[in-house]
Structure formats: C-alpha cells, structure tokens
PDB file of C-alpha atoms in Angstrom:
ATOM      1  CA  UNK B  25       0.000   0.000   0.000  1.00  0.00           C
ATOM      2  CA  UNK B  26       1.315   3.404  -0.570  1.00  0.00           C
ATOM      3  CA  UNK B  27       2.340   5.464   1.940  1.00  0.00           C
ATOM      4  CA  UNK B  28       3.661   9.118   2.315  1.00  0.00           C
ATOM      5  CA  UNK B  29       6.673  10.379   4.623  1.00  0.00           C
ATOM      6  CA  UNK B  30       6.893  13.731   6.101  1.00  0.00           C
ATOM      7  CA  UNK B  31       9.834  13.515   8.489  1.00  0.00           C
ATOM      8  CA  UNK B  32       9.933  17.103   9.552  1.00  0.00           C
ATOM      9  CA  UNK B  33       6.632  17.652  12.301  1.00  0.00           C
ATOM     10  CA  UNK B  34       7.757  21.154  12.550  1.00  0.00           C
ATOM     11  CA  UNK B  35       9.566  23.542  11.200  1.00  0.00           C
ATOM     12  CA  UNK B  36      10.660  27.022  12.452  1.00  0.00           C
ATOM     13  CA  UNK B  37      12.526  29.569  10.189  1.00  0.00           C
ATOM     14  CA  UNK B  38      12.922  33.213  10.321  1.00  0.00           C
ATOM     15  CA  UNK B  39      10.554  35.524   7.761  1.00  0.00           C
ATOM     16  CA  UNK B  40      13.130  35.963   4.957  1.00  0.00           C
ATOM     17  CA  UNK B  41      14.954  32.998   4.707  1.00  0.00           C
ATOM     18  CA  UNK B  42      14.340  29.651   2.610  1.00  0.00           C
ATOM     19  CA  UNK B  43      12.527  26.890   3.740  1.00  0.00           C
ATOM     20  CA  UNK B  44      12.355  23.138   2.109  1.00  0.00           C
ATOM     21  CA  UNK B  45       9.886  20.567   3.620  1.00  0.00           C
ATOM     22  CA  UNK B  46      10.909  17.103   2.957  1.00  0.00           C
ATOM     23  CA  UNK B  47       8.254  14.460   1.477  1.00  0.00           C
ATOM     24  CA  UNK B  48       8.597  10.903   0.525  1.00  0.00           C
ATOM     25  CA  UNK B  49       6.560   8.145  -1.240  1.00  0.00           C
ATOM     26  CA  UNK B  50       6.730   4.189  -1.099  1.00  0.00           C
ATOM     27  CA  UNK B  51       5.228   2.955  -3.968  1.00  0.00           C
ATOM     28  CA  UNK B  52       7.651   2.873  -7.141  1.00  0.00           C
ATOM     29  CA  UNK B  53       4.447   2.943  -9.204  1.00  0.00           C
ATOM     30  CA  UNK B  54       3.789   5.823 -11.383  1.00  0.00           C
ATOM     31  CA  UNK B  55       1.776   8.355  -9.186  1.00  0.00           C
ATOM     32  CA  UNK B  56       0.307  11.444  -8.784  1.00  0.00           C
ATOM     33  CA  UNK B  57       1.889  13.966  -6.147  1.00  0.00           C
ATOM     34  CA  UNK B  58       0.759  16.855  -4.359  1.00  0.00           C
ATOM     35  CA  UNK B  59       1.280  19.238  -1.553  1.00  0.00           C
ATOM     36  CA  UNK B  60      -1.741  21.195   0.331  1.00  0.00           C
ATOM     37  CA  UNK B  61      -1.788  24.124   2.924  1.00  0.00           C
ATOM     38  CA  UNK B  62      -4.530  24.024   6.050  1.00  0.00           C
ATOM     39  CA  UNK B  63      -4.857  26.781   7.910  1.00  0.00           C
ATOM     40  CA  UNK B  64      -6.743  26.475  11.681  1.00  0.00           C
ATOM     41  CA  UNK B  65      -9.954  25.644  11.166  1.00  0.00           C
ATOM     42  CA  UNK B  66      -9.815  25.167   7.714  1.00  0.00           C
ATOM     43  CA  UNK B  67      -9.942  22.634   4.680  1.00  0.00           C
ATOM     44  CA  UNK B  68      -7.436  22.243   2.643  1.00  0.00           C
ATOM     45  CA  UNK B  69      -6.003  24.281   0.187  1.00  0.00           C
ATOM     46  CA  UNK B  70      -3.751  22.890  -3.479  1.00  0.00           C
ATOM     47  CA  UNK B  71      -0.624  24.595  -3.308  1.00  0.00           C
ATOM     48  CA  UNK B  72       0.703  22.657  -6.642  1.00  0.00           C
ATOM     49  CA  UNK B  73       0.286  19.030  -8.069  1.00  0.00           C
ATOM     50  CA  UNK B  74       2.882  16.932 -10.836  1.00  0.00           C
ATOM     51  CA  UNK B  75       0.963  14.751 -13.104  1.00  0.00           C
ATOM     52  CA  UNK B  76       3.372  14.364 -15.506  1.00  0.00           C
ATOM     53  CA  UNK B  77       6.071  16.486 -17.556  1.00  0.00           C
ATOM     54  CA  UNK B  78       8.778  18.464 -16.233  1.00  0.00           C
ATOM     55  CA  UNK B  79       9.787  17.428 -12.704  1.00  0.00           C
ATOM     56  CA  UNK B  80      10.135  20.902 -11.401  1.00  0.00           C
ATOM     57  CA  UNK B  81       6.526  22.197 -10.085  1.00  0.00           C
ATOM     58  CA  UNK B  82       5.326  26.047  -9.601  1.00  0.00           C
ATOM     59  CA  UNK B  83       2.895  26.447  -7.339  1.00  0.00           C
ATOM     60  CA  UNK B  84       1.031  29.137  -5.843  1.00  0.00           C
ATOM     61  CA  UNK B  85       2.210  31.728  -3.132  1.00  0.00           C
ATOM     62  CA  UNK B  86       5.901  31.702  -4.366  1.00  0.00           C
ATOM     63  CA  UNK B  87       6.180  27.381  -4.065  1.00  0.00           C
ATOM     64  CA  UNK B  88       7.559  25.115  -5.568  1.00  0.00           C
ATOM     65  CA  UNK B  89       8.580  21.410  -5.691  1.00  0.00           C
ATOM     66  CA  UNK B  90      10.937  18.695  -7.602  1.00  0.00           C
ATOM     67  CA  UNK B  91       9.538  15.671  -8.347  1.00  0.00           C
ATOM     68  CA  UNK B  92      12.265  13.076  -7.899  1.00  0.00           C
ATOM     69  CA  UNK B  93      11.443   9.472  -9.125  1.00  0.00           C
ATOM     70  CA  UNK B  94      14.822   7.773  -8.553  1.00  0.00           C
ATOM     71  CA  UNK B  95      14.742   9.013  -4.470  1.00  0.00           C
ATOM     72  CA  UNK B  96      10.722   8.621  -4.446  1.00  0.00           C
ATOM     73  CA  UNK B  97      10.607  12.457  -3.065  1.00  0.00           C
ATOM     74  CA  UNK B  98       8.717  15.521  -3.737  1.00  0.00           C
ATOM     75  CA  UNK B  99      10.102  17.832  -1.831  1.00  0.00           C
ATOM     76  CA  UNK B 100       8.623  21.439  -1.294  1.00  0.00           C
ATOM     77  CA  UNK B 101      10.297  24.817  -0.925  1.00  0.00           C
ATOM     78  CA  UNK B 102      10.255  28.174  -0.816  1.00  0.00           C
ATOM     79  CA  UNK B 103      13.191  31.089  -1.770  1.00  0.00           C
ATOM     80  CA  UNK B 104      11.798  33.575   0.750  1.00  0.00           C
ATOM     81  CA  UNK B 105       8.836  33.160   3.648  1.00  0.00           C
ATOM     82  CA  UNK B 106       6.358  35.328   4.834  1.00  0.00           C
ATOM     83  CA  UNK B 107       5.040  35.299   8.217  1.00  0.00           C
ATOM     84  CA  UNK B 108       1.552  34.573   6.448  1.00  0.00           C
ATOM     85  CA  UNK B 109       2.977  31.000   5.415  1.00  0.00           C
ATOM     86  CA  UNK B 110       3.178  29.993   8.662  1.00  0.00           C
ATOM     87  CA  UNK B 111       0.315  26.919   8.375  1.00  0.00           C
ATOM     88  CA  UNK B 112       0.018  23.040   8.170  1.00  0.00           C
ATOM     89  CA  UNK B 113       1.657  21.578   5.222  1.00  0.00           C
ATOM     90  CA  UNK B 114       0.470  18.361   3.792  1.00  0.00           C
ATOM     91  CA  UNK B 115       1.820  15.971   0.890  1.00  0.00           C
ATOM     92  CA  UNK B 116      -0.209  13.617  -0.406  1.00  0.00           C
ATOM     93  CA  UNK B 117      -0.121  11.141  -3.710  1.00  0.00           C
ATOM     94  CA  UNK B 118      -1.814   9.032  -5.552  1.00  0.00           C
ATOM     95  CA  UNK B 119      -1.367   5.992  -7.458  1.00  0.00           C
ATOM     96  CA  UNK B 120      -2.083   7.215 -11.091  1.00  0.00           C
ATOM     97  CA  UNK B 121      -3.271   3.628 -12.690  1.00  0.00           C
ATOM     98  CA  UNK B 122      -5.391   2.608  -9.391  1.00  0.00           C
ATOM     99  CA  UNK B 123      -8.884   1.806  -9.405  1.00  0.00           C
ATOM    100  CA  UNK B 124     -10.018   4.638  -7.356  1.00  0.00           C
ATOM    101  CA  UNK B 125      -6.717   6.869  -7.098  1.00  0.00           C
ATOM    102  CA  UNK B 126      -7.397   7.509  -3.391  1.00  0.00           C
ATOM    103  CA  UNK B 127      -5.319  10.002  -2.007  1.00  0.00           C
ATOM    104  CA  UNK B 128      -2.825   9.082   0.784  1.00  0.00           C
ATOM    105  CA  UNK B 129      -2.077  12.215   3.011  1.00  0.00           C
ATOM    106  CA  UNK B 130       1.397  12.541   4.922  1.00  0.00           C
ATOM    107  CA  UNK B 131       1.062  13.645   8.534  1.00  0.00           C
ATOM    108  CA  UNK B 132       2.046  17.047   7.825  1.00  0.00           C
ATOM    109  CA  UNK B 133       4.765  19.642   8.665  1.00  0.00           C
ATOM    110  CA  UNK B 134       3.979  22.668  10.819  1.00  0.00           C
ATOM    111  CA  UNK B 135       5.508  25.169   9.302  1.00  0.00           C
ATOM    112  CA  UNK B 136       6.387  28.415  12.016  1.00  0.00           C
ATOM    113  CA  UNK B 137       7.506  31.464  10.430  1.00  0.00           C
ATOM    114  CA  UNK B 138       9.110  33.708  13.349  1.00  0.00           C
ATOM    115  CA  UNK B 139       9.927  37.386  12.638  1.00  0.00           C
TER     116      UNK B 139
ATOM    117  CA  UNK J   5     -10.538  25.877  -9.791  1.00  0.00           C
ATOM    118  CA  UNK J   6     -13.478  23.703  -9.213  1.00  0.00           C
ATOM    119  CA  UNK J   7     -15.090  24.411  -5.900  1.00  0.00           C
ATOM    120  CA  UNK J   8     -17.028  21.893  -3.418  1.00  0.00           C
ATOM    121  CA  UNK J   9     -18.865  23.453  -0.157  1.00  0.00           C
ATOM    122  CA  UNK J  10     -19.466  21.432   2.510  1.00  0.00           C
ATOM    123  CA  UNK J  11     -22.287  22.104   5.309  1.00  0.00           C
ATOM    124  CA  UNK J  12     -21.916  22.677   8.365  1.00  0.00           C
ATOM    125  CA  UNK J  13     -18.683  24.076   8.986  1.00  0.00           C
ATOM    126  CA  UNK J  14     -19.393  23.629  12.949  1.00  0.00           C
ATOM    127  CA  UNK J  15     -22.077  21.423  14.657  1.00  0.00           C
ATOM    128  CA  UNK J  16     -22.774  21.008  18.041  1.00  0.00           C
ATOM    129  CA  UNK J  17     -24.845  17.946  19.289  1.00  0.00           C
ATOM    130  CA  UNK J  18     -26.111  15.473  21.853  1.00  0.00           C
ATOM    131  CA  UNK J  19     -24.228  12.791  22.895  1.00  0.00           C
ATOM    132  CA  UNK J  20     -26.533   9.632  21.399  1.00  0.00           C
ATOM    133  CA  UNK J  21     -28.022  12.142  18.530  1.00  0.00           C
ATOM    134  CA  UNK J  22     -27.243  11.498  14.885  1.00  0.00           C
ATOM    135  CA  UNK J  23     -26.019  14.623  12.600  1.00  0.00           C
ATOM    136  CA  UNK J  24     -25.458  14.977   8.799  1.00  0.00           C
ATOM    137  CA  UNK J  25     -22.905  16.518   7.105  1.00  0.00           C
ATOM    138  CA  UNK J  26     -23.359  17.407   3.454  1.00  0.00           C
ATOM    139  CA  UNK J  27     -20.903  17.821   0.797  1.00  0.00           C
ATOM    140  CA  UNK J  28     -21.812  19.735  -2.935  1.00  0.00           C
ATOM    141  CA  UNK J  29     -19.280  19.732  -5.907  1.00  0.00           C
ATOM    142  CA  UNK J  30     -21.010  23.124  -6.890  1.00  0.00           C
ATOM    143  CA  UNK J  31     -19.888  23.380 -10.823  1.00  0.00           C
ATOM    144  CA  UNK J  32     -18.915  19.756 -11.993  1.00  0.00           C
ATOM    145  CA  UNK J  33     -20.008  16.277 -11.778  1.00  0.00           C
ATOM    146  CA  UNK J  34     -18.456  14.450  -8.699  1.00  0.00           C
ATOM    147  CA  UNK J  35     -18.601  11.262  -9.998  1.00  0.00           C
ATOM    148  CA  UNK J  36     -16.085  10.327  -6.695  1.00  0.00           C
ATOM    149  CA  UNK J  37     -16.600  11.688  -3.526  1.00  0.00           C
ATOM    150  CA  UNK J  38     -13.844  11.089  -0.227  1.00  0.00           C
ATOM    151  CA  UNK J  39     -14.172  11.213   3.363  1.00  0.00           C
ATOM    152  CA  UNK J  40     -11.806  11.819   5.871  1.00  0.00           C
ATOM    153  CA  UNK J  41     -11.616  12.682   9.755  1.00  0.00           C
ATOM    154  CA  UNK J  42      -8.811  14.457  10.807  1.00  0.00           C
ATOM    155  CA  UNK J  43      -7.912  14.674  14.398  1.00  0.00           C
ATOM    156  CA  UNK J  44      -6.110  17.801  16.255  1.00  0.00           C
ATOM    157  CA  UNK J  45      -3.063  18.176  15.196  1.00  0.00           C
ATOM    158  CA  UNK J  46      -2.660  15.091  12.925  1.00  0.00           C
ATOM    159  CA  UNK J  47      -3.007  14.303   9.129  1.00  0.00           C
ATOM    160  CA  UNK J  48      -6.181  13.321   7.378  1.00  0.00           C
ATOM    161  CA  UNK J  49      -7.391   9.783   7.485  1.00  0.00           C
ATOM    162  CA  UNK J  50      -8.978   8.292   4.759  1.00  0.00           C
ATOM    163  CA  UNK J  51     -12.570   7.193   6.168  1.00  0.00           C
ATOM    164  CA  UNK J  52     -14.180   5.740   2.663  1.00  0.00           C
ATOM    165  CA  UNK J  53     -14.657   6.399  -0.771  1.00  0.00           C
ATOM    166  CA  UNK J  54     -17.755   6.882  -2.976  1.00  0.00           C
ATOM    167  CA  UNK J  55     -19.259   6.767  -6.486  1.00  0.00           C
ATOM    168  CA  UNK J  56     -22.363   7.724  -7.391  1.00  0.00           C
ATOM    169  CA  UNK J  57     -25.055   5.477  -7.360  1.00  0.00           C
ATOM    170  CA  UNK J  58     -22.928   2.591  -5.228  1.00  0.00           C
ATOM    171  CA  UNK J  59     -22.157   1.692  -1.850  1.00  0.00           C
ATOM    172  CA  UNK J  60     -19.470   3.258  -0.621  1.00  0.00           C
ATOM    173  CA  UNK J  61     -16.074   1.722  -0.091  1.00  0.00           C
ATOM    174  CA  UNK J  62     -14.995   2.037   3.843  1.00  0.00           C
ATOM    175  CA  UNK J  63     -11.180   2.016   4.969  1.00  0.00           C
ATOM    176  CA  UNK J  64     -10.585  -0.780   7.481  1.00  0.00           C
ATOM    177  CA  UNK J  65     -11.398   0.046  10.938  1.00  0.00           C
ATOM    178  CA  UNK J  66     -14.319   2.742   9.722  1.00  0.00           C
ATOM    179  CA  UNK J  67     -17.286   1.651  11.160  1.00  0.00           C
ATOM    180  CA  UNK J  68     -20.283   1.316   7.928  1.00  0.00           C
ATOM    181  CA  UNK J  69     -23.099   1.629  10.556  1.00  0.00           C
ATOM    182  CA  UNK J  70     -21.599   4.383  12.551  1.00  0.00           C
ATOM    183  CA  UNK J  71     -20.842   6.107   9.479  1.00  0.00           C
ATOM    184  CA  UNK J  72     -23.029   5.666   6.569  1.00  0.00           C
ATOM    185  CA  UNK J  73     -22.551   7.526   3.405  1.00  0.00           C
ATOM    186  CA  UNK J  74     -24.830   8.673   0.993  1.00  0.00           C
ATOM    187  CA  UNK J  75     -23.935   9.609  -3.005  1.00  0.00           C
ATOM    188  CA  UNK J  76     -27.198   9.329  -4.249  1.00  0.00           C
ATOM    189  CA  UNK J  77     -26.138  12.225  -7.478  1.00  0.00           C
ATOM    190  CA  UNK J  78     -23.024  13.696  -8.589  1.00  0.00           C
ATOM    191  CA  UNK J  79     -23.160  17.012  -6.780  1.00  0.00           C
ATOM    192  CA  UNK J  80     -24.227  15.443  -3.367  1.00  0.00           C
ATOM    193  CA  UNK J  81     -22.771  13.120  -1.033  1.00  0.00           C
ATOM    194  CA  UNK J  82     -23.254  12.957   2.296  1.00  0.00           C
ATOM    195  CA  UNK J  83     -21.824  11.722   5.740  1.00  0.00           C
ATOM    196  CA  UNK J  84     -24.374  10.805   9.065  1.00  0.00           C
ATOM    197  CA  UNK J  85     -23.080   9.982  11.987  1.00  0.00           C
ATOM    198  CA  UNK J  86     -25.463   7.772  14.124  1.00  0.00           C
ATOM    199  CA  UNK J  87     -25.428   7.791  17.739  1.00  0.00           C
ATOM    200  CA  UNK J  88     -22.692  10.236  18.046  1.00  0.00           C
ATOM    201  CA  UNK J  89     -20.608   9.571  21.312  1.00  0.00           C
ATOM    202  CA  UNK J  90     -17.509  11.878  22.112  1.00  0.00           C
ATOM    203  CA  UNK J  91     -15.038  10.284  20.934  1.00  0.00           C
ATOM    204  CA  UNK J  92     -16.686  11.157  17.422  1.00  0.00           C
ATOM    205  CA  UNK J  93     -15.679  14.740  18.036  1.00  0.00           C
ATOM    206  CA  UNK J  94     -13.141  15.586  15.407  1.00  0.00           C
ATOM    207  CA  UNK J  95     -12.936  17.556  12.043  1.00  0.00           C
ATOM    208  CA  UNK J  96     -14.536  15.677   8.891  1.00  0.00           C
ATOM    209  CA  UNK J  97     -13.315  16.622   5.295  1.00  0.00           C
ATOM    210  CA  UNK J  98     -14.843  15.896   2.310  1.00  0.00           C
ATOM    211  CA  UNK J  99     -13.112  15.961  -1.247  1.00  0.00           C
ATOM    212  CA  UNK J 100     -14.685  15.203  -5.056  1.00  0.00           C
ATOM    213  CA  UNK J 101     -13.049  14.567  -8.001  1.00  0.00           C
ATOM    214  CA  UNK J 102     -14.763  14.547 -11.282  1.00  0.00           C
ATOM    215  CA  UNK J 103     -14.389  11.227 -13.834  1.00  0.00           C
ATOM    216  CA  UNK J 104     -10.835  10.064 -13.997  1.00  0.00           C
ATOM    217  CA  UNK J 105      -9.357  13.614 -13.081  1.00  0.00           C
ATOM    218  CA  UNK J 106      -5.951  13.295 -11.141  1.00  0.00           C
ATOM    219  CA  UNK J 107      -6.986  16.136  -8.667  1.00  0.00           C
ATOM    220  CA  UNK J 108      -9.886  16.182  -6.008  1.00  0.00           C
ATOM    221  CA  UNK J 109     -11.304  19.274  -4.171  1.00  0.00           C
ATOM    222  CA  UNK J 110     -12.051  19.728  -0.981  1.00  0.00           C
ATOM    223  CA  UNK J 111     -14.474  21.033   1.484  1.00  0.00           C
ATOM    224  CA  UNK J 112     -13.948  23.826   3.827  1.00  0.00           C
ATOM    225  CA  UNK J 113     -14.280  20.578   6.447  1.00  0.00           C
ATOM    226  CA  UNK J 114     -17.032  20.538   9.827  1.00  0.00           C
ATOM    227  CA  UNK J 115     -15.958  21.048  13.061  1.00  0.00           C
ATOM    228  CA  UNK J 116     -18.081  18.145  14.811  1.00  0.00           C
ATOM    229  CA  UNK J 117     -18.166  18.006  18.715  1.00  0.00           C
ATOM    230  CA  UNK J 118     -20.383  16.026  20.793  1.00  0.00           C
ATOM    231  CA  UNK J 119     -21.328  16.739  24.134  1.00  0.00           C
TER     232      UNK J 119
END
C-alpha cells in the first residue's frame, strides 16, 4: 500500500529565509503527487500538483517542488517566507493507474515562520 | 478551480443524537466523492470512498453503521453519523473529483463536537 513520509513535524525559520519541507513516497508505481496548505480551522487548500512532464513544479504563493522518481521524493520549498505561510503543510499522492486513485495524506509539517 | 462546499462548517450535538454533514461539488459532476476525519493536530485519514449510485467503499477500521454515506447524485454526497458519542468529536473533510481527473477538491471541512 502506498504510503507518504513527512519527516519534519515542525519547522521554524525566520521571515526571509528559505525553507524546504521534505516528502517521501513508497510505492515505485507511477503516481500522482501533491502538496496542500490548512490553515486552523480550515480545509485544505492545493498549493501545486505533478501529473506528468517536467519534474520541477510552480505552485502558488511563491512554491515550488521537484519531483524526484529515482529518491521517491517531492520535496517542497520556498526562496523567501512570509510570516503569512506559517500553516500546516500536507503531501499527499496518488497511485495514477489505481482503481479509485485515493489520495494518501502525509502527517504534515507545521511550518512556524518567526519574525 | 473547481469548488465543493461542505455544510456545516461547525455542529454542536447530543451525545446519542445522529447529525449529517453534506458535501456539494457546486460546478462539476463528482462522480467520486472522499471522506476523511482528521484529528487535532494530525493528518487526514482516509474514512471511505464513494461513487455515485454505489455503496461506498470504507477504509478498514471505519465503522459502515456508525458512518453511513450517501452519493445518491453527482453534486451530493453525504456523511451521518449515528449515535454520536464523544469520541466522534473531530474535524470531517470531504473531497470530489470529477471522472478520472488526477486532482480532487475539498471542502472547507465541519468542526463536529459532541457533548
């Protein structure tokens, strides 16, 4: 079954600086990857998605992420934070030939911007 | 991008009562619907999936008569929990995905406590 790694539980960086949250996947299958924000309270929001093509992703808010099929990762990051990014970060994926492509969530990073 | 309200975003009830939660893919055909419960501070668990017109499919440990879904068209699915106890309290998420899409939206989520 496939399963999703988010090592990092939390994260604290200072407003300015780059950030990278770390994501893995089991399954050597081709899949479908993505990464969400949730802010308190909230549902979930797509911050950017590889289906297929170029293995570099743009996403919104200044993200971005590299899919990397040899090291199963899809790692997220960001040149510069604001202290507005400070929220839950999920990656999930998907397997792209399965019968229902459900999608399998990490347990999330908490990403703390400090000023 | 597609956009799926769910209803209530907060419900307060009776410990023993039985409340609905509704999910509505508002401009495309949810021909899957997903449900998950996501506890404080943790990731979202997959609690079954859906297709219109069929029983849903429940993860293993998700209780089907506790938790009985409903995706009787493909803008409307919905959750009940019966005989809501406590430890039922948590935040339920719903997502939708249209045909054989890659990407599923999600609900704003309902904040569910029982008292």
């Amino acid at each position: 079954a496939q399963s999703v790694t988010q090592l990092d539980s939390q994260v604290p960086v200072f407003e300015e600086a780059p950030v990278e949250l770390r994501c893995n996947y089991s399954s050597s299958v081709s899949v479908y990857l993505f990464w969400y924000v949730q802010y308190p309270n909230q549902g979930l929001q797509l911050l950017l998605k590889y289906l297929s093509g170029s293995t570099l992703v743009k996403g919104i808010n200044g993200f971005e992420a590299e899919f990397n099929k040899s090291q199963t990762s899809f790692h997220l990051r960001k040149p510069s934070v604001h202290i507005s990014d400070t929220a839950e970060y999920f990656c999930a994926v998907s397997d792209r030939d399965g019968a229902t492509n459900k999608l399998i969530f990490g347990t999330g990073t908490l990403l703390a911007v400090q000023p | 991008g597609a956009v799926v309200s769910q209803h209530p975003s907060r419900v307060i009830c009776k410990s023993g009562t039985s409340v609905k939660i509704e999910c509505r893919s508002l401009d495309f055909q949810a021909t899957t619907m997903f449900w998950y419960r996501q506890f404080p501070k943790q990731s979202l668990m997959l609690m079954a999936t859906s297709n219109e017109g069929s029983k849903a499919t429940y993860e293993q440990g998700v209780e089907k008569d506790k938790f009985l879904i409903n995706h009787a068209s493909l803008t409307l699915s919905t959750l009940t929990v019966t005989s809501a106890h406590p430890e039922d309290s948590s935040f339920y998420i719903c997502s939708a995905r249209e045909g054989g899409e890659a990407e599923a939206f999600f609900g704003q989520g309902t904040r569910l406590t029982v008292v």
